[in-house]
Amino acid sequence: MYWFARPPWIRWAVSACLLVAAFALEVRGPLTTQHWFATADIAAGTPLSPDQFRAVRVPAGLFPVVEPHGFARTEIYAGDPLIDGHVVDDPVRVPEGWWVLEISVPARLRVGQTVLLVVLDSDVPATVNGVAVALDATDDPFGGRSVVGSIAVPSAEAAAVAVAAATGNITVLTAND
């Protein structure tokens, strides 16, 4: 008779262990880690420090681990997570003997990126190499965005570039760095 067979204790024990393990995994929840998020807008070129950010728990592996150190490579907006593309270790330095002037630049320009300035004041356009030292982006009330950049240029061409910038006869070219 089958009624007198032994009960399946091993099967019941394994089932109970699986049930307890599944319950423990469900209660524990996903693995999380702390990540830095900006508390206010940070301009490109600004030195980064932990007091400009707040640590927020996010799922592990969502963002690469980046500490707030060095300088902001691009503008960081309030609420943005800190990622590798936002941080550069060394500040942008103006080369010896170069002058810095402010001109309107493309919105995608980054601090430290080289630019080619085309001066249109004469019959033959001249080109001047420059380096973006700082950027200041502003939003207009109609949804547009304009960026004014501090561009370092060699002292020999500084006067010609300044005159062209004042008259609006300058074009800023960027490479895809």
Coordinates of C-alpha atoms in Angstrom, one line a residue:
M1 CA 0.0 0.0 0.0
Y2 CA 1.2 3.4 -0.9
W3 CA -0.2 5.0 2.3
F4 CA 2.7 3.5 4.3
A5 CA 5.4 5.1 2.2
R6 CA 7.8 7.6 3.7
P7 CA 7.0 11.3 3.3
P8 CA 9.3 13.3 0.9
W9 CA 11.2 15.2 3.7
I10 CA 14.1 16.1 1.5
R11 CA 11.9 17.7 -1.2
W12 CA 10.0 19.6 1.5
A13 CA 13.3 20.9 3.1
V14 CA 14.7 22.0 -0.3
S15 CA 11.4 23.8 -1.2
A16 CA 11.4 25.5 2.2
C17 CA 15.0 26.7 1.7
L18 CA 14.2 28.1 -1.7
L19 CA 11.2 29.9 -0.4
V20 CA 13.2 31.5 2.5
A21 CA 16.0 32.5 0.0
A22 CA 13.6 34.1 -2.4
F23 CA 11.9 36.0 0.4
A24 CA 15.3 37.2 1.7
L25 CA 16.3 38.5 -1.7
E26 CA 12.9 40.2 -2.2
V27 CA 13.0 41.9 1.2
R28 CA 16.7 43.0 0.7
G29 CA 15.9 45.0 -2.4
P30 CA 18.2 46.1 -5.2
L31 CA 21.9 46.9 -4.4
T32 CA 22.4 50.7 -4.2
T33 CA 25.3 53.0 -4.0
Q34 CA 25.9 56.8 -3.3
H35 CA 26.4 59.0 -6.4
W36 CA 27.0 62.8 -6.6
F37 CA 24.3 65.1 -8.0
A38 CA 24.7 68.9 -8.5
T39 CA 22.8 71.1 -6.1
A40 CA 23.2 74.3 -8.2
D41 CA 24.3 75.3 -11.7
I42 CA 28.1 75.1 -12.1
A43 CA 29.9 77.0 -14.9
A44 CA 32.5 75.4 -17.0
G45 CA 36.0 75.8 -15.7
T46 CA 34.9 76.1 -12.0
P47 CA 36.8 74.1 -9.4
L48 CA 34.7 71.2 -8.2
S49 CA 34.3 70.4 -4.5
P50 CA 31.9 68.1 -2.6
D51 CA 29.9 71.0 -1.2
Q52 CA 28.5 71.8 -4.7
F53 CA 26.9 68.3 -4.8
R54 CA 24.7 66.0 -2.7
A55 CA 25.0 62.3 -2.4
V56 CA 21.9 60.3 -3.6
R57 CA 21.3 56.6 -3.4
V58 CA 21.0 55.1 -6.9
P59 CA 21.1 51.5 -8.2
A60 CA 24.6 50.2 -8.3
G61 CA 26.2 50.3 -11.7
L62 CA 23.9 53.1 -13.0
F63 CA 26.7 55.7 -13.2
P64 CA 30.4 55.3 -13.2
V65 CA 32.1 56.2 -9.9
V66 CA 33.3 59.8 -10.1
E67 CA 34.4 62.0 -7.2
P68 CA 34.0 65.8 -7.3
H69 CA 37.6 66.9 -7.9
G70 CA 39.4 69.0 -10.5
F71 CA 37.5 71.4 -12.7
A72 CA 34.2 71.4 -14.6
R73 CA 34.9 70.6 -18.3
T74 CA 31.3 71.6 -19.3
E75 CA 28.5 73.4 -17.6
I76 CA 26.7 71.2 -15.0
Y77 CA 23.1 72.0 -14.3
A78 CA 21.3 71.6 -10.9
G79 CA 20.2 68.0 -10.5
D80 CA 22.6 66.6 -13.1
P81 CA 24.6 63.5 -12.0
L82 CA 28.4 63.9 -12.0
I83 CA 29.9 61.8 -14.8
D84 CA 33.4 61.4 -16.3
G85 CA 32.6 63.9 -19.1
H86 CA 32.1 66.7 -16.6
V87 CA 35.5 66.5 -14.8
V88 CA 38.9 67.5 -16.0
D89 CA 42.0 67.3 -13.7
D90 CA 43.9 70.4 -14.8
P91 CA 42.5 73.9 -15.3
V92 CA 42.9 75.5 -18.7
R93 CA 45.9 77.7 -18.6
V94 CA 46.4 80.7 -20.9
P95 CA 49.7 80.1 -22.8
E96 CA 52.5 82.6 -22.0
G97 CA 52.2 85.8 -24.0
W98 CA 48.6 85.2 -25.1
W99 CA 45.6 87.5 -24.5
V100 CA 42.0 86.6 -23.6
L101 CA 39.0 88.2 -25.2
E102 CA 35.3 87.5 -25.0
I103 CA 33.3 86.6 -28.1
S104 CA 30.2 84.7 -29.0
V105 CA 30.9 81.0 -29.5
P106 CA 29.0 77.9 -30.6
A107 CA 27.0 76.3 -27.8
R108 CA 28.8 72.9 -28.0
L109 CA 32.2 74.4 -27.3
R110 CA 34.0 73.0 -24.3
V111 CA 36.6 74.6 -22.0
G112 CA 40.1 73.7 -23.2
Q113 CA 39.0 73.0 -26.8
T114 CA 41.0 74.7 -29.5
V115 CA 39.2 77.0 -31.9
L116 CA 40.0 78.5 -35.3
L117 CA 39.0 82.2 -35.5
V118 CA 38.3 83.5 -39.0
V119 CA 38.8 87.3 -39.1
L120 CA 36.8 88.9 -41.9
D121 CA 38.0 92.5 -41.7
S122 CA 40.1 92.6 -44.8
D123 CA 39.7 91.4 -48.4
V124 CA 41.6 88.2 -47.5
P125 CA 40.2 86.4 -44.4
A126 CA 42.8 85.6 -41.8
T127 CA 42.8 82.7 -39.5
V128 CA 43.9 82.7 -35.9
N129 CA 44.2 79.7 -33.5
G130 CA 42.8 80.1 -30.0
V131 CA 41.9 78.1 -26.9
A132 CA 38.6 78.3 -25.0
V133 CA 39.4 79.3 -21.4
A134 CA 35.9 79.8 -20.0
L135 CA 32.3 79.8 -21.1
D136 CA 29.2 81.6 -19.9
A137 CA 25.9 80.3 -21.3
T138 CA 22.7 82.4 -21.0
D139 CA 19.1 81.6 -21.9
D140 CA 16.9 84.2 -23.5
P141 CA 13.2 84.4 -22.7
F142 CA 12.2 83.0 -26.1
G143 CA 14.0 79.6 -25.6
G144 CA 17.2 80.5 -27.3
R145 CA 20.7 80.0 -25.9
S146 CA 23.7 82.1 -26.4
V147 CA 27.2 81.4 -25.2
V148 CA 30.0 83.9 -24.6
G149 CA 33.4 82.4 -24.4
S150 CA 36.7 83.7 -23.1
I151 CA 39.1 82.8 -26.0
A152 CA 42.9 83.1 -25.6
V153 CA 44.7 84.2 -28.8
P154 CA 48.4 84.9 -29.5
S155 CA 49.5 88.5 -28.7
A156 CA 50.5 89.1 -32.4
E157 CA 46.9 88.6 -33.6
A158 CA 45.1 89.9 -30.5
A159 CA 44.5 93.4 -31.9
A160 CA 43.1 92.2 -35.2
V161 CA 40.8 89.6 -33.4
A162 CA 39.6 92.3 -31.0
V163 CA 38.7 94.7 -33.8
A164 CA 36.9 92.0 -35.7
A165 CA 35.0 90.9 -32.6
A166 CA 33.9 94.4 -31.9
T167 CA 32.5 94.9 -35.4
G168 CA 31.0 91.4 -35.6
N169 CA 33.4 90.3 -38.4
I170 CA 34.6 87.1 -36.8
T171 CA 33.6 83.5 -37.2
V172 CA 34.4 80.8 -34.6
L173 CA 35.2 77.3 -36.0
T174 CA 35.5 74.2 -33.8
A175 CA 36.7 70.7 -34.3
N176 CA 35.0 67.6 -33.0
D177 CA 37.3 67.0 -30.1

